[in-house]
Amino acid sequence: MQCKKVSDGEAGFLLVDALTGTAIIALMIALCLTTIKIARSQTQTARDMGDAQHLMIGLMEATPRIAGDYKGVSGGLAYKVTVQSKRVNDVPMCEISVDVRAPKRQRAYHLVGTRWCSQVPVS
């Protein structure tokens, strides 16, 4: 078997090829890691929105229909429910405003609805 002698010019060419290949692989890994980080963030946002939606709908139905403010924490989400009473065509109604905040991620969600009210002051 014969060994071929590599000239200095060819050895430099092999080194450039290896460095180029390494740089391309490093760039691809960096892009993949960035994509994974963005996907995790979007997943957490979707999870927060789903949790907030379920909490807001539950609070809208479960909050006493008496004018006032109600605050609390549920499932890591802080909430504030404001109930304002009014009459619509002599029917007692409550405007219920629900604000939910995810403290760790500084996201806030808001829902407003009108429901029948148990007590409305006579004007």
Short mmCIF file of C-alpha atoms in Angstrom, two decimals:
data_model
loop_
_atom_site.label_atom_id
_atom_site.label_comp_id
_atom_site.label_asym_id
_atom_site.label_seq_id
_atom_site.Cartn_x
_atom_site.Cartn_y
_atom_site.Cartn_z
CA MET A 1 0.00 0.00 0.00
CA GLN A 2 1.32 3.38 -0.92
CA CYS A 3 0.92 6.49 1.19
CA LYS A 4 0.27 9.64 -0.69
CA LYS A 5 2.06 12.69 0.59
CA VAL A 6 -0.29 15.59 1.27
CA SER A 7 1.02 18.98 0.24
CA ASP A 8 0.68 22.01 2.48
CA GLY A 9 -1.99 23.56 0.22
CA GLU A 10 -4.23 20.48 0.43
CA ALA A 11 -3.85 20.26 4.23
CA GLY A 12 -5.05 23.86 4.56
CA PHE A 13 -8.03 23.09 2.36
CA LEU A 14 -9.03 20.17 4.62
CA LEU A 15 -8.82 22.40 7.70
CA VAL A 16 -11.10 25.02 6.10
CA ASP A 17 -13.59 22.28 5.17
CA ALA A 18 -13.64 20.99 8.75
CA LEU A 19 -14.11 24.48 10.23
CA THR A 20 -16.88 25.29 7.75
CA GLY A 21 -18.70 22.05 8.59
CA THR A 22 -18.35 22.75 12.32
CA ALA A 23 -19.67 26.30 11.88
CA ILE A 24 -22.71 25.06 9.93
CA ILE A 25 -23.51 22.45 12.57
CA ALA A 26 -23.15 25.04 15.38
CA LEU A 27 -25.48 27.42 13.53
CA MET A 28 -28.10 24.69 13.07
CA ILE A 29 -27.94 23.77 16.77
CA ALA A 30 -28.34 27.44 17.76
CA LEU A 31 -31.41 27.78 15.52
CA CYS A 32 -32.94 24.59 16.95
CA LEU A 33 -32.41 25.74 20.56
CA THR A 34 -34.01 29.12 19.80
CA THR A 35 -36.99 27.40 18.19
CA ILE A 36 -37.41 25.11 21.21
CA LYS A 37 -37.33 28.10 23.58
CA ILE A 38 -40.02 29.93 21.57
CA ALA A 39 -42.18 26.80 21.42
CA ARG A 40 -41.98 26.37 25.21
CA SER A 41 -42.96 30.01 25.73
CA GLN A 42 -45.95 29.66 23.39
CA THR A 43 -47.00 26.45 25.14
CA GLN A 44 -46.93 28.20 28.52
CA THR A 45 -48.95 31.11 27.11
CA ALA A 46 -51.59 28.73 25.75
CA ARG A 47 -51.73 26.87 29.08
CA ASP A 48 -52.16 30.18 30.99
CA MET A 49 -54.92 31.30 28.64
CA GLY A 50 -56.79 28.02 29.03
CA ASP A 51 -56.46 28.08 32.82
CA ALA A 52 -57.56 31.73 32.94
CA GLN A 53 -60.55 31.03 30.68
CA HIS A 54 -61.76 28.15 32.86
CA LEU A 55 -61.28 30.21 36.02
CA MET A 56 -63.09 33.26 34.59
CA ILE A 57 -66.09 31.23 33.43
CA GLY A 58 -66.27 29.47 36.81
CA LEU A 59 -66.02 32.77 38.69
CA MET A 60 -68.66 34.33 36.45
CA GLU A 61 -71.11 31.61 37.50
CA ALA A 62 -70.05 31.06 41.14
CA THR A 63 -69.61 34.64 42.38
CA PRO A 64 -72.44 35.83 44.62
CA ARG A 65 -74.80 38.12 42.73
CA ILE A 66 -74.46 40.83 45.36
CA ALA A 67 -72.69 44.10 44.52
CA GLY A 68 -69.10 44.25 45.70
CA ASP A 69 -65.53 43.20 45.03
CA TYR A 70 -64.27 39.65 45.50
CA LYS A 71 -60.55 38.76 45.40
CA GLY A 72 -58.56 35.57 45.68
CA VAL A 73 -56.03 33.17 44.21
CA SER A 74 -56.79 29.92 42.43
CA GLY A 75 -54.33 27.63 40.69
CA GLY A 76 -51.55 30.21 40.80
CA LEU A 77 -53.78 32.85 39.18
CA ALA A 78 -54.85 35.93 41.13
CA TYR A 79 -58.38 37.13 40.43
CA LYS A 80 -60.63 40.07 41.20
CA VAL A 81 -64.37 39.98 40.53
CA THR A 82 -66.39 43.20 40.59
CA VAL A 83 -70.17 42.95 40.74
CA GLN A 84 -72.19 46.10 39.99
CA SER A 85 -75.95 46.03 40.32
CA LYS A 86 -78.41 47.84 38.09
CA ARG A 87 -81.96 47.56 36.79
CA VAL A 88 -82.79 46.87 33.17
CA ASN A 89 -86.53 47.25 32.40
CA ASP A 90 -87.30 46.66 36.10
CA VAL A 91 -85.30 43.42 36.08
CA PRO A 92 -82.48 43.21 38.63
CA MET A 93 -79.21 42.65 36.71
CA CYS A 94 -75.56 42.46 37.71
CA GLU A 95 -72.61 43.40 35.56
CA ILE A 96 -69.85 40.99 36.53
CA SER A 97 -66.29 41.95 35.62
CA VAL A 98 -63.58 39.31 36.11
CA ASP A 99 -59.87 40.16 36.00
CA VAL A 100 -57.32 37.34 36.19
CA ARG A 101 -53.55 37.79 36.39
CA ALA A 102 -50.75 35.26 36.04
CA PRO A 103 -48.22 36.85 38.45
CA LYS A 104 -45.10 34.99 37.30
CA ARG A 105 -45.59 35.86 33.64
CA GLN A 106 -47.25 39.29 34.01
CA ARG A 107 -50.21 38.36 31.80
CA ALA A 108 -53.71 39.65 32.50
CA TYR A 109 -57.10 38.50 31.22
CA HIS A 110 -60.48 40.24 31.43
CA LEU A 111 -64.10 39.05 31.02
CA VAL A 112 -67.33 41.04 31.47
CA GLY A 113 -70.85 39.69 31.48
CA THR A 114 -74.37 40.52 32.65
CA ARG A 115 -76.40 38.12 34.78
CA TRP A 116 -79.58 38.15 36.80
CA CYS A 117 -78.97 39.70 40.22
CA SER A 118 -80.36 38.60 43.56
CA GLN A 119 -80.28 42.06 45.13
CA VAL A 120 -80.47 45.41 43.44
CA PRO A 121 -81.06 48.55 45.49
CA VAL A 122 -84.26 50.38 44.67
CA SER A 123 -83.51 53.80 43.18
#
